[in-house]
Short mmCIF file of C-alpha atoms in Angstrom, two decimals:
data_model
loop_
_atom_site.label_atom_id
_atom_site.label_comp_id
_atom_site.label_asym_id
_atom_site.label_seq_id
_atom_site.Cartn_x
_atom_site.Cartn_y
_atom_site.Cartn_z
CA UNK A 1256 10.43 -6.18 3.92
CA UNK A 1257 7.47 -7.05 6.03
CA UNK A 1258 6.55 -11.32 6.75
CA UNK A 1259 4.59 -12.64 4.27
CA UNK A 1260 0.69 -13.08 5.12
CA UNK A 1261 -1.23 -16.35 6.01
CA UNK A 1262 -3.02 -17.33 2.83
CA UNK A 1263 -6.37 -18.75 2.79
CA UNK A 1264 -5.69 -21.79 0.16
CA UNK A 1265 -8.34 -21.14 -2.48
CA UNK A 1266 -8.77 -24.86 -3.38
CA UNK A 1267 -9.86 -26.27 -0.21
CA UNK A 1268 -13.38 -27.35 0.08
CA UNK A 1269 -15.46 -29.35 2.65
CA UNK A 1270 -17.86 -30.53 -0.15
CA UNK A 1271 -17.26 -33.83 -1.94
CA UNK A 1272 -17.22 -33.13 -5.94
CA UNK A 1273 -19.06 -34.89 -8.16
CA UNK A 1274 -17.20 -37.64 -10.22
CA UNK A 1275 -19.15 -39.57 -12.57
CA UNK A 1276 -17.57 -40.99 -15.68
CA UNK A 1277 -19.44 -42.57 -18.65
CA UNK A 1278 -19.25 -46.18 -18.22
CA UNK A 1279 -19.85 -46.62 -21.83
CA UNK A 1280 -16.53 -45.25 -22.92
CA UNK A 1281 -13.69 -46.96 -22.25
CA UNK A 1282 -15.23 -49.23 -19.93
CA UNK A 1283 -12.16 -50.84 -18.26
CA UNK A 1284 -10.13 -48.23 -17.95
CA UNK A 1285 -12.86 -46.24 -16.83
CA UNK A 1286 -13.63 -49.04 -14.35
CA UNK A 1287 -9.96 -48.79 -12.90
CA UNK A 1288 -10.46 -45.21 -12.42
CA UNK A 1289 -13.76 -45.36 -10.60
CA UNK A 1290 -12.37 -47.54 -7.89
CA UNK A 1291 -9.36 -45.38 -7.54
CA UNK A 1292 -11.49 -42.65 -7.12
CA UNK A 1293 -13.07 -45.13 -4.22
CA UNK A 1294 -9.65 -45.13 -3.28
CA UNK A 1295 -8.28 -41.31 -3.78
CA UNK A 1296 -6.91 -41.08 0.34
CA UNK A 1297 -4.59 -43.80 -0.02
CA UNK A 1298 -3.00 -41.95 -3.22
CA UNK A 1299 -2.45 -38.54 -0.61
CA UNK A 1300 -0.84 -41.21 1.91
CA UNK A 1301 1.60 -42.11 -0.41
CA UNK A 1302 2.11 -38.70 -1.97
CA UNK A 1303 2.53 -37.15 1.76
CA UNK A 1304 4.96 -40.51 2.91
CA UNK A 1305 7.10 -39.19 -0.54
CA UNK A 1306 6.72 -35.70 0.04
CA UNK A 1307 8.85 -36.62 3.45
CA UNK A 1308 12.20 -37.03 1.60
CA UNK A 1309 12.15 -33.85 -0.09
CA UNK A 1310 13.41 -30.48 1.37
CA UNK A 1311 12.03 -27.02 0.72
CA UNK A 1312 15.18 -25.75 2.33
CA UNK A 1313 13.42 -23.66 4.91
CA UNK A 1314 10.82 -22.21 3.15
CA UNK A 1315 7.41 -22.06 5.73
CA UNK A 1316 4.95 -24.21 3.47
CA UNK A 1317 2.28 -25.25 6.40
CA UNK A 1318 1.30 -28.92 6.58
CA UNK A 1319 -2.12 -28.25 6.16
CA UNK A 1320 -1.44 -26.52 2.68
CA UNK A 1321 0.64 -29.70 1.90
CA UNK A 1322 -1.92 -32.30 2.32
CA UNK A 1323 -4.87 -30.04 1.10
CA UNK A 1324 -2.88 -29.32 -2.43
CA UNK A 1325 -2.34 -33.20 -2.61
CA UNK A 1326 -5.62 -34.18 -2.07
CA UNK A 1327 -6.70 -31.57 -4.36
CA UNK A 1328 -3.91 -32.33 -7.51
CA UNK A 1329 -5.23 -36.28 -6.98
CA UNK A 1330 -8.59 -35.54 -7.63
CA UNK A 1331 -7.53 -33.16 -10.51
CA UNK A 1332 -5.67 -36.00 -12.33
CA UNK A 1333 -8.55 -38.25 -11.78
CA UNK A 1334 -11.02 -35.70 -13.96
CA UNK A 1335 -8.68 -35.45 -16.26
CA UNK A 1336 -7.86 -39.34 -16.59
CA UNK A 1337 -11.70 -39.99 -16.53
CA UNK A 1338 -12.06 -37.41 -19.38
CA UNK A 1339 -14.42 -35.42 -17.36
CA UNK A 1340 -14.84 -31.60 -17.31
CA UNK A 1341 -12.38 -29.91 -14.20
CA UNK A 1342 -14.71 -28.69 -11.18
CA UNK A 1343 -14.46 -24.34 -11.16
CA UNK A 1344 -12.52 -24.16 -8.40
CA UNK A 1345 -9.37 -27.10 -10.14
CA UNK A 1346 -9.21 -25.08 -13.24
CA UNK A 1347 -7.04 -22.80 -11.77
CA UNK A 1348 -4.99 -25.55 -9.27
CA UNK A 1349 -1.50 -25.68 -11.66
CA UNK A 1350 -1.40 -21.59 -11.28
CA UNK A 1351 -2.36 -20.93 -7.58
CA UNK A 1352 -0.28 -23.60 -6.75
CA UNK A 1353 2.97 -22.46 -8.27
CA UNK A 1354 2.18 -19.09 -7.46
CA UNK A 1355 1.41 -20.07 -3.63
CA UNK A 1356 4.72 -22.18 -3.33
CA UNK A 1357 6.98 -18.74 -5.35
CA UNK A 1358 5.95 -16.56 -2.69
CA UNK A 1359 6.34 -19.15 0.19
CA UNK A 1360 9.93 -19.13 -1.11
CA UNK A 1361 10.00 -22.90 -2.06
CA UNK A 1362 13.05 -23.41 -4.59
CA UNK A 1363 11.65 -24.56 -8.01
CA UNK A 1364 13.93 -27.61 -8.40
CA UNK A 1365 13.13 -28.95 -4.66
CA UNK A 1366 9.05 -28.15 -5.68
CA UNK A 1367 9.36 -30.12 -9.27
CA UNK A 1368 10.93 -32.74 -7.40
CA UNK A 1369 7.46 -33.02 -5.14
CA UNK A 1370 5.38 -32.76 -8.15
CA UNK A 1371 7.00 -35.22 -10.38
CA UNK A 1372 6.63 -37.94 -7.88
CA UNK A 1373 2.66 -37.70 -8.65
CA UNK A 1374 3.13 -40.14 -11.85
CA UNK A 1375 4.39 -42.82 -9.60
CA UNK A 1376 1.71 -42.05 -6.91
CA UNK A 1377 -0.72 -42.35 -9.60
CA UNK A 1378 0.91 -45.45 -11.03
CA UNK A 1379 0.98 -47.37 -7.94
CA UNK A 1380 -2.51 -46.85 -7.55
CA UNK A 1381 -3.69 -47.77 -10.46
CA UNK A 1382 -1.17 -51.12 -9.86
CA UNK A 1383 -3.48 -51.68 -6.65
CA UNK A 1384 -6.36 -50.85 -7.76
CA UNK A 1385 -6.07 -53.29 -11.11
CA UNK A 1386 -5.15 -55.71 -8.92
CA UNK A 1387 -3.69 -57.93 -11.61
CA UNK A 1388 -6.20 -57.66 -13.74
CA UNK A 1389 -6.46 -55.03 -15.21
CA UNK A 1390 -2.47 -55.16 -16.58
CA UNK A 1391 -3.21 -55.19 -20.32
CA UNK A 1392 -5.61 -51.59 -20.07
CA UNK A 1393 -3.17 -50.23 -17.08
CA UNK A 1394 -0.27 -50.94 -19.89
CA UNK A 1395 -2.05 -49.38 -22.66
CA UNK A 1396 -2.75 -46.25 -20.73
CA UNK A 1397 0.31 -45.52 -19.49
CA UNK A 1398 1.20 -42.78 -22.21
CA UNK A 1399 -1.88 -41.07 -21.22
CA UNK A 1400 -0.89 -41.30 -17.32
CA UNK A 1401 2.37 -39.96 -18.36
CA UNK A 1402 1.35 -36.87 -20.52
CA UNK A 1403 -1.22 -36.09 -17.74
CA UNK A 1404 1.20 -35.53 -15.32
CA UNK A 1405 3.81 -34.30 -17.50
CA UNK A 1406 1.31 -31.45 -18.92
CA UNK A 1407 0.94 -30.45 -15.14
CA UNK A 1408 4.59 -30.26 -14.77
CA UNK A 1409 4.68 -27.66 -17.67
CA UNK A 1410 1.74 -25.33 -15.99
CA UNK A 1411 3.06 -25.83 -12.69
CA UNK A 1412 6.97 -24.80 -14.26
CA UNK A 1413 5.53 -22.08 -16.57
CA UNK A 1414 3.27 -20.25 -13.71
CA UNK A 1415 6.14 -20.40 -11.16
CA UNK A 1416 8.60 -18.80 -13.29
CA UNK A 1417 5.97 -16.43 -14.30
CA UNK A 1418 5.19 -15.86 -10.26
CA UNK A 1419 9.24 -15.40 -9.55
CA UNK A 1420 9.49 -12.89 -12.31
CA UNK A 1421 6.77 -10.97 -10.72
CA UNK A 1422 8.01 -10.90 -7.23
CA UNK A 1423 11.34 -10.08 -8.43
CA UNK A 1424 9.71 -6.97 -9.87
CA UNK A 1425 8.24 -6.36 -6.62
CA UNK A 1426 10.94 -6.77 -4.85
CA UNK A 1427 12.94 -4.51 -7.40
CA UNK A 1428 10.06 -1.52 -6.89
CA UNK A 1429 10.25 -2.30 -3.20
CA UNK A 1430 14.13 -1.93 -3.12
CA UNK A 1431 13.97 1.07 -5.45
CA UNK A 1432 11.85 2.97 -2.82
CA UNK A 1433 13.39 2.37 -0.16
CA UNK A 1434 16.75 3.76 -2.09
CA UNK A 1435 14.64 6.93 -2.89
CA UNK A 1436 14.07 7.62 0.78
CA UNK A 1437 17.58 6.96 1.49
CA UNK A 1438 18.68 10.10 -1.11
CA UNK A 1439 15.64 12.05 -0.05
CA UNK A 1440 15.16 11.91 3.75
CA UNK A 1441 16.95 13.63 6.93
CA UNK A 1442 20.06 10.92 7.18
CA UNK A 1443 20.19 12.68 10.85
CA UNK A 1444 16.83 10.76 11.48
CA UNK A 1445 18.77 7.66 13.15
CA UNK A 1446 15.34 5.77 12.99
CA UNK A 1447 14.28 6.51 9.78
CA UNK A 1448 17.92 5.13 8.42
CA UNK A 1449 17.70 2.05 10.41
CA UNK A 1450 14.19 0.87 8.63
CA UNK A 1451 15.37 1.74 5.14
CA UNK A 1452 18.74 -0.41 6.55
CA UNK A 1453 16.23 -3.37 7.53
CA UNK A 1454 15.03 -3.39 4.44
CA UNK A 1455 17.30 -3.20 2.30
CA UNK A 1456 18.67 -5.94 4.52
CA UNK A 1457 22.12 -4.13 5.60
CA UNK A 1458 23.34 -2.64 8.56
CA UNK A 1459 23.22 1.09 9.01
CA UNK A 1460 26.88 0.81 10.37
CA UNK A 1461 28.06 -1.63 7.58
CA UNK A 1462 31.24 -0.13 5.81
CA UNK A 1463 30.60 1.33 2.13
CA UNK A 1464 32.04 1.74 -1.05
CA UNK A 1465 30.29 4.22 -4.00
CA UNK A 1466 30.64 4.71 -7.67
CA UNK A 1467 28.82 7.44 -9.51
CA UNK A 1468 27.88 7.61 -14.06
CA UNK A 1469 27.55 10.71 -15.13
CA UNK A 1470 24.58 11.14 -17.80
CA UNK A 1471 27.11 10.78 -20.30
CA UNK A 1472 28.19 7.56 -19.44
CA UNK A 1473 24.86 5.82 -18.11
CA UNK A 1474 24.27 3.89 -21.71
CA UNK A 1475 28.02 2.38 -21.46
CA UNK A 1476 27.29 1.02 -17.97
CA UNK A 1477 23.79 -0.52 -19.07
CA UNK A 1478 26.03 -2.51 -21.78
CA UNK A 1479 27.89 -4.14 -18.89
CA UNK A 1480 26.95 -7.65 -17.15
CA UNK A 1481 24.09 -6.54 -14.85
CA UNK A 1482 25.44 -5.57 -10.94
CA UNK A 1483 25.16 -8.67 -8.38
CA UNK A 1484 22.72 -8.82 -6.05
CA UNK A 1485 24.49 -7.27 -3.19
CA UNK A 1486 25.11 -3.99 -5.33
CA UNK A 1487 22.42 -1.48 -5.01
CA UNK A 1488 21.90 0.79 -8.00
CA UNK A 1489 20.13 4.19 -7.78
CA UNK A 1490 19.44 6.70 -11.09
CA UNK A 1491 18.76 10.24 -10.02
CA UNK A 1492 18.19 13.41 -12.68
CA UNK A 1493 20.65 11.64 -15.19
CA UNK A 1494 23.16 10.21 -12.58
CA UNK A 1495 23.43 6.51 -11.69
CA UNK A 1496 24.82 5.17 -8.68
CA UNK A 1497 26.28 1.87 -7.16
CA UNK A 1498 26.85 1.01 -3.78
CA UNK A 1499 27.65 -1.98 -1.82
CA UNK A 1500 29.18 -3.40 1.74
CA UNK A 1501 32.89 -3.37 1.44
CA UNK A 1502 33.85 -6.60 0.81
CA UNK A 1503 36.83 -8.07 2.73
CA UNK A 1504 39.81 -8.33 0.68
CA UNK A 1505 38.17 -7.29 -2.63
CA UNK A 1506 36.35 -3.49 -3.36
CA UNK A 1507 36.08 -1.93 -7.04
CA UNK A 1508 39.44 -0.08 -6.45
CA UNK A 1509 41.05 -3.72 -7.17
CA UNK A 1510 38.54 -4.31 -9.85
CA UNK A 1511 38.21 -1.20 -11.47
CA UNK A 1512 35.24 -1.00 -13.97
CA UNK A 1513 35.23 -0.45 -18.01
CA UNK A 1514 33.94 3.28 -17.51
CA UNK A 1515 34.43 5.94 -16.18
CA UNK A 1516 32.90 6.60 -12.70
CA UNK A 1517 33.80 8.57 -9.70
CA UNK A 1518 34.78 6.71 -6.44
CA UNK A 1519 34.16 7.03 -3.12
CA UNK A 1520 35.55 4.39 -0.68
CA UNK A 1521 35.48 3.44 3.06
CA UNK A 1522 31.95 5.66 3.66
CA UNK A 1523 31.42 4.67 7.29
CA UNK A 1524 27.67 4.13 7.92
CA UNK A 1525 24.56 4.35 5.70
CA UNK A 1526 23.35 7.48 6.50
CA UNK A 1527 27.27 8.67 4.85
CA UNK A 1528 25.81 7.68 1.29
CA UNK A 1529 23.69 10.59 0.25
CA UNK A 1530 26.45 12.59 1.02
CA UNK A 1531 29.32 10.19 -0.85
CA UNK A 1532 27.20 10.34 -3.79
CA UNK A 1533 27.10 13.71 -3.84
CA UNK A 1534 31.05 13.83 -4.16
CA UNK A 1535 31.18 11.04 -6.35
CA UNK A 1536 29.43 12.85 -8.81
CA UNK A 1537 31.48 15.27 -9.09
CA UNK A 1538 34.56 13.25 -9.30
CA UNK A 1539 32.78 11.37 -12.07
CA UNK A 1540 32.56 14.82 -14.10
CA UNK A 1541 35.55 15.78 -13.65
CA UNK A 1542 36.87 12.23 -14.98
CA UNK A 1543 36.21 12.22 -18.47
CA UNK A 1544 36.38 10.08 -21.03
CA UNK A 1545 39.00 7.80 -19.47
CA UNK A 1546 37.79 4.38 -18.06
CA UNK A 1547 38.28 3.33 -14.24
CA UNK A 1548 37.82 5.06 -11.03
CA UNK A 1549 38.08 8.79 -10.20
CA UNK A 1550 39.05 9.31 -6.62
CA UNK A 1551 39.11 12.60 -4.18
CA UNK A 1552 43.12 12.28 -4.02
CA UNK A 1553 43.56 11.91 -8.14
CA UNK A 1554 41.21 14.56 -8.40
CA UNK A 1555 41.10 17.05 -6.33
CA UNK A 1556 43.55 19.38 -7.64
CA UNK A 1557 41.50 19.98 -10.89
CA UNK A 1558 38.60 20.62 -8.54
CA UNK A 1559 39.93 22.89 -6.71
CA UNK A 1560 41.47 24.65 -9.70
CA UNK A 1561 38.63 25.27 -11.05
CA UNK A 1562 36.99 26.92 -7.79
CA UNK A 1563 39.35 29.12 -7.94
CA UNK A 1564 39.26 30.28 -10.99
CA UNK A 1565 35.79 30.98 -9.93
CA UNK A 1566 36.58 32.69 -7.61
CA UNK A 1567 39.50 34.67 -8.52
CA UNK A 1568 39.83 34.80 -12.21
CA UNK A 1569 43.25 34.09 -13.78
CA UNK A 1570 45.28 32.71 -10.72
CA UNK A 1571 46.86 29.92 -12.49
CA UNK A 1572 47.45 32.11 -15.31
CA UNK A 1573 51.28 33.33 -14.31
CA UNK A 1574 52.09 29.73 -13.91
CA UNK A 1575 50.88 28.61 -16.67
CA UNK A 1576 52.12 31.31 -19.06
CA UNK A 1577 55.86 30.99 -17.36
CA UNK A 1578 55.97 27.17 -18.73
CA UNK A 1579 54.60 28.36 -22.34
CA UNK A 1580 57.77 30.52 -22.71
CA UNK A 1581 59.57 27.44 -22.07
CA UNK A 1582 60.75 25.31 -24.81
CA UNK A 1583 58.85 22.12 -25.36
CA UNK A 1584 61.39 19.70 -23.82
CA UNK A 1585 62.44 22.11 -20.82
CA UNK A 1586 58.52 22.70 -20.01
CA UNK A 1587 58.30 18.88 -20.07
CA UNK A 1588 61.33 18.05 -17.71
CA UNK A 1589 59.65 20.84 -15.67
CA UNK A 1590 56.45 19.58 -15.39
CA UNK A 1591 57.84 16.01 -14.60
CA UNK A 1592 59.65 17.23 -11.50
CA UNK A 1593 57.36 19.00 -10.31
CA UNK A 1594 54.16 16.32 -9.99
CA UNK A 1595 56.46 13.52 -9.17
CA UNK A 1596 58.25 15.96 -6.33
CA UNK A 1597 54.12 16.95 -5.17
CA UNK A 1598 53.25 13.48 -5.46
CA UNK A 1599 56.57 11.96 -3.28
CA UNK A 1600 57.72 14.84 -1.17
CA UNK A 1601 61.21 13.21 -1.33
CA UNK A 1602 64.06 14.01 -3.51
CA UNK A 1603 65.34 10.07 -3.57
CA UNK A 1604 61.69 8.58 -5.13
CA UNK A 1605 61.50 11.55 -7.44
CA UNK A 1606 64.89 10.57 -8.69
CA UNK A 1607 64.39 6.97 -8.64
CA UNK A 1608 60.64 7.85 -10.30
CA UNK A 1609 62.50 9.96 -12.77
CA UNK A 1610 65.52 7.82 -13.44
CA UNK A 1611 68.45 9.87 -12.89
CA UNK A 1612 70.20 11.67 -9.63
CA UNK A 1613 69.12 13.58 -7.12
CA UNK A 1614 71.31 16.56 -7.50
CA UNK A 1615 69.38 16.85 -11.21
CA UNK A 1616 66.02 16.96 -9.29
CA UNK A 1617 67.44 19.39 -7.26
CA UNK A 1618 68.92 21.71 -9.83
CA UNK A 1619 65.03 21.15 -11.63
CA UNK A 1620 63.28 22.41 -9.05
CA UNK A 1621 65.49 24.99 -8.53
CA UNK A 1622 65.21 26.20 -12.27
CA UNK A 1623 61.40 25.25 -11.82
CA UNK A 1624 61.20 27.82 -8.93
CA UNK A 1625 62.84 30.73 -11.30
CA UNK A 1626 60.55 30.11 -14.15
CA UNK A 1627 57.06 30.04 -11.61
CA UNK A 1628 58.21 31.70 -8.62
CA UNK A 1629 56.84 28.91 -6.48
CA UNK A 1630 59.25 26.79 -4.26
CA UNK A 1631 58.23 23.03 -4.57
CA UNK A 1632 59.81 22.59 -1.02
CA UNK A 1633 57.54 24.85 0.68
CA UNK A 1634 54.04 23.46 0.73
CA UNK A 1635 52.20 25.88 0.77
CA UNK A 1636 53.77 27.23 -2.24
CA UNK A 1637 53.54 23.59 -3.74
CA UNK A 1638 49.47 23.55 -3.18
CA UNK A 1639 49.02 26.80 -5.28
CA UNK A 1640 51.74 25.30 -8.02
CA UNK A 1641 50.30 22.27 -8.58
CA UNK A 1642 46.41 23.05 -8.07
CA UNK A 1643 47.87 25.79 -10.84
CA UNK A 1644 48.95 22.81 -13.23
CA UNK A 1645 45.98 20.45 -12.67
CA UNK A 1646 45.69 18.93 -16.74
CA UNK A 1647 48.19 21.53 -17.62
CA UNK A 1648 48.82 19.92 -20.98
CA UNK A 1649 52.69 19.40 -22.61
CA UNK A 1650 53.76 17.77 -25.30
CA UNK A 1651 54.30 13.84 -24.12
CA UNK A 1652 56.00 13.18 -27.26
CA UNK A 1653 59.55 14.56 -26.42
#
C-alpha cells in the first residue's frame, strides 16, 4: 500500500475565537474560567511536557499536529466549562481527531492515555488560576470538570473505533484486489507479481502453502474461527482459497482443518499460486465429505482413474470385475495386499503393516496376480492395478 498523505489539520486557525461568558451566571466559577482562558498557553505547556512520557510506538504523528490539537481540545473544554456554544470549526474536534490519529496508526490505548491526562491539565489550572481562593467553587465543580473530560473520552473512543473499522475495510477491499490480480494476471509478468507481492506485504519468493473449499463446503469453513492475519483468503466462482508463508516448523499438514479441503504444499514463489490453486481444487473435489487435507500423493490415483475412463471407457473394468467373483473375505485380503504392497514397495513393511509373514504376502500377491493379471512387482503393471482400484469399495466388516 502506498504512504499515507500529509493532512492539512482542519482545526487550526490563526484567528483568536471569541470567548465571552455571562458573568451573571455562576459568577465565581465563571470568574475562574475567564482567567484561565487568560491563561489557556500554560495549560498546552503542561499538556505537551505530559504528552512527553507517552509513546505512540512509531506511529508518524507530526509535532505541529500535536501542539495544534492541544491548543485546540483546551479551548474546547473551556466553551464547554463556560457553558458557551462550541465555535463551527470545534464541533467536530472529538471525530477528526480520532479519525486523524486511526489513520496515523497511533494505538488506541497509547492515544487514551494522552487524552485522559487533559482532566489533570485542566485541574492544575484551575488550582493556579484559583489561587487559593477559589477552593470551595473549584471543589464544587469538580464533577462537572470530570464528566467534561470524560464525555470527550467517549467521542474520542467511539469515533476511533468507528475510524479503525473503516480502514480495516479498506484495507480488506485493498487486499482483496490485489488477490484478484494475482488469479487474473500473466504470473510470467515478474514486475507485475512483485507489486501485488509489495502489497500484500510478502515476498514474491516466500515459500507457500494452499488449501482450496469446494462450493459445497464454503458455509462449513465460514463457521470456523476467522483465518489470522497472515492467511490470505480468496473466493472465486464458488471456490474459496487460503494461502499463507510456510511457517517454520508448523504448516496445516500438522494442523489439519475441520473440513475438507484440498492441499497444496511447498509452492515455491508467488507467481506458483494461481497455478496451486488450480490443483487444489481439484483435489478438494475429489475429497469428499471426509474432513482434513487432500493431497496430490493421496489422491492422485482416483484422478487419474477417472481420466482414463474418459478416455478409454471401461479400463478398470477387468480388474474390478475379477475381485467381484471373489468371495468377500478373499477380495478383502486381496485388496489389503495389494495397496499396502503399492504404498511400501517392500515385502517386510507390507508384512509388518499386515501383521503376519512375508511368505503370506508373497503367496497374496501371487494369487492377486492370477485373479487380475497384473504383477504387483512390476510397476508398471502396479500403476494400471492400483489407478484400477482407486475407492474400489469391499466390505471392511470381515
Amino acid at each position: 500500500m502506498s504512504e499515507p498523505q500529509v493532512e492539512v489539520l482542519p482545526h487550526s486557525t490563526s484567528l483568536p475565537r471569541d470567548f465571552n461568558p455571562d458573568p451573571s451566571v455562576e459568577p465565581q466559577w465563571m470568574d475562574l474560567i475567564q482567567r484561565l482562558w487568560q491563561e489557556r498557553g500554560s495549560l498546552v505547556s503542561d499538556f505537551l511536557e505530559r504528552f512527553a512520557s507517552i509513546s505512540y510506538e512509531g506511529a508518524l504523528v507530526p509535532d505541529e499536529d500535536v501542539h495544534r490539537t492541544a491548543a485546540d481540545t483546551m479551548e474546547m473544554f473551556l466553551f464547554l466549562l463556560a457553558g458557551l456554544e462550541l465555535p463551527a470549526d470545534l464541533q467536530s474536534l472529538p471525530r477528526d481527531v480520532a479519525a486523524r490519529r486511526a489513520r496515523q496508526g497511533v494505538p488506541l490505548e497509547a492515544f487514551l492515555s494522552a487524552v485522559r491526562n487533559d482532566f489533570r491539565v485542566l485541574w492544575k489550572g484551575l488550582e493556579r488560576v484559583a489561587r487559593g481562593h477559589g477552593t470551595e467553587i473549584l471543589v464544587a465543580n469538580m464533577d462537572r470538570v470530570l464528566d467534561t473530560v470524560e464525555s470527550y473520552v467517549s467521542s474520542i473512543q467511539q469515533a476511533f473505533s468507528e475510524e479503525e473499522a473503516l480502514l480495516a475495510r479498506d484495507k480488506q477491499l485493498h487486499r482483496q484486489r490485489l488477490l484478484s490480480r494475482l488469479f487474473s494476471t500473466d504470473t510470467r509478468n515478474t514486475g507485475e507479481v512483485s507489486d501485488i507481492a509489495a502489497g500484500l506485504e510478502v515476498k514474491s519468493s516466500d515459500v507457500f502453502e494452499l488449501m482450496a473449499v469446494t462450493r459445497e463446503t464454503v458455509a462449513k469453513l465460514q463457521r470456523q474461527p476467522a483465518a489470522d492475519r497472515q492467511t490470505f483468503t480468496y473466493e472465486r466462482a464458488g471456490a474459496l482459497y487460503l494461502f499463507r508463508v510456510v511457517r517454520t516448523g508448523r504448516t496445516w499438514q500438522d494442523d489439519p482443518p475441520e473440513f475438507p479441503a484440498g492441499y497444496v504444499p511447498g509452492i515455491d514463489g508467488l507467481a506458483a499460486i494461481p497455478q496451486a490453486a488450480a490443483s487444489a481444487l481439484v483435489l478438494a473435489a475429489k475429497h469428499g465429505a471426509d474432513t482434513g487435507l487432500a493431497t496430490i500423493p493421496g489422491t492422485w490415483m482416483t484422478i487419474a482413474r477417472d481420466r482414463l475412463e474418459g478416455a478409454l471407457p471401461g479400463f478398470s473394468l477387468p480388474v474390478t470385475t475379477a475381485l467381484d467373483h471373489c468371495t468377500p473375505h478373499e477380495r478383502q485380503r486381496l485388496l489389503q495386499v495389494a495397496r499396502s504392497y503399492g504404498r511400501t514397495g517392500s515385502i517386510k513393511e507390507t508384512a509388518e503393516e499386515l501383521y503376519c509373514h512375508r511368505n503370506t504376502v508373497v503367496n497374496r500377491l501371487h494369487s492377486l496376480e492370477e485373479v487380475i493379471g497384473l504383477d504387483m512387482t512390476v510397476p508398471a503393471q502396479a500403476a494400471l492395478a492400483l489407478v484400477a482400484l482407486a475407492d474400489y469399495q469391499t466390505d471392511t466388516s470381515l
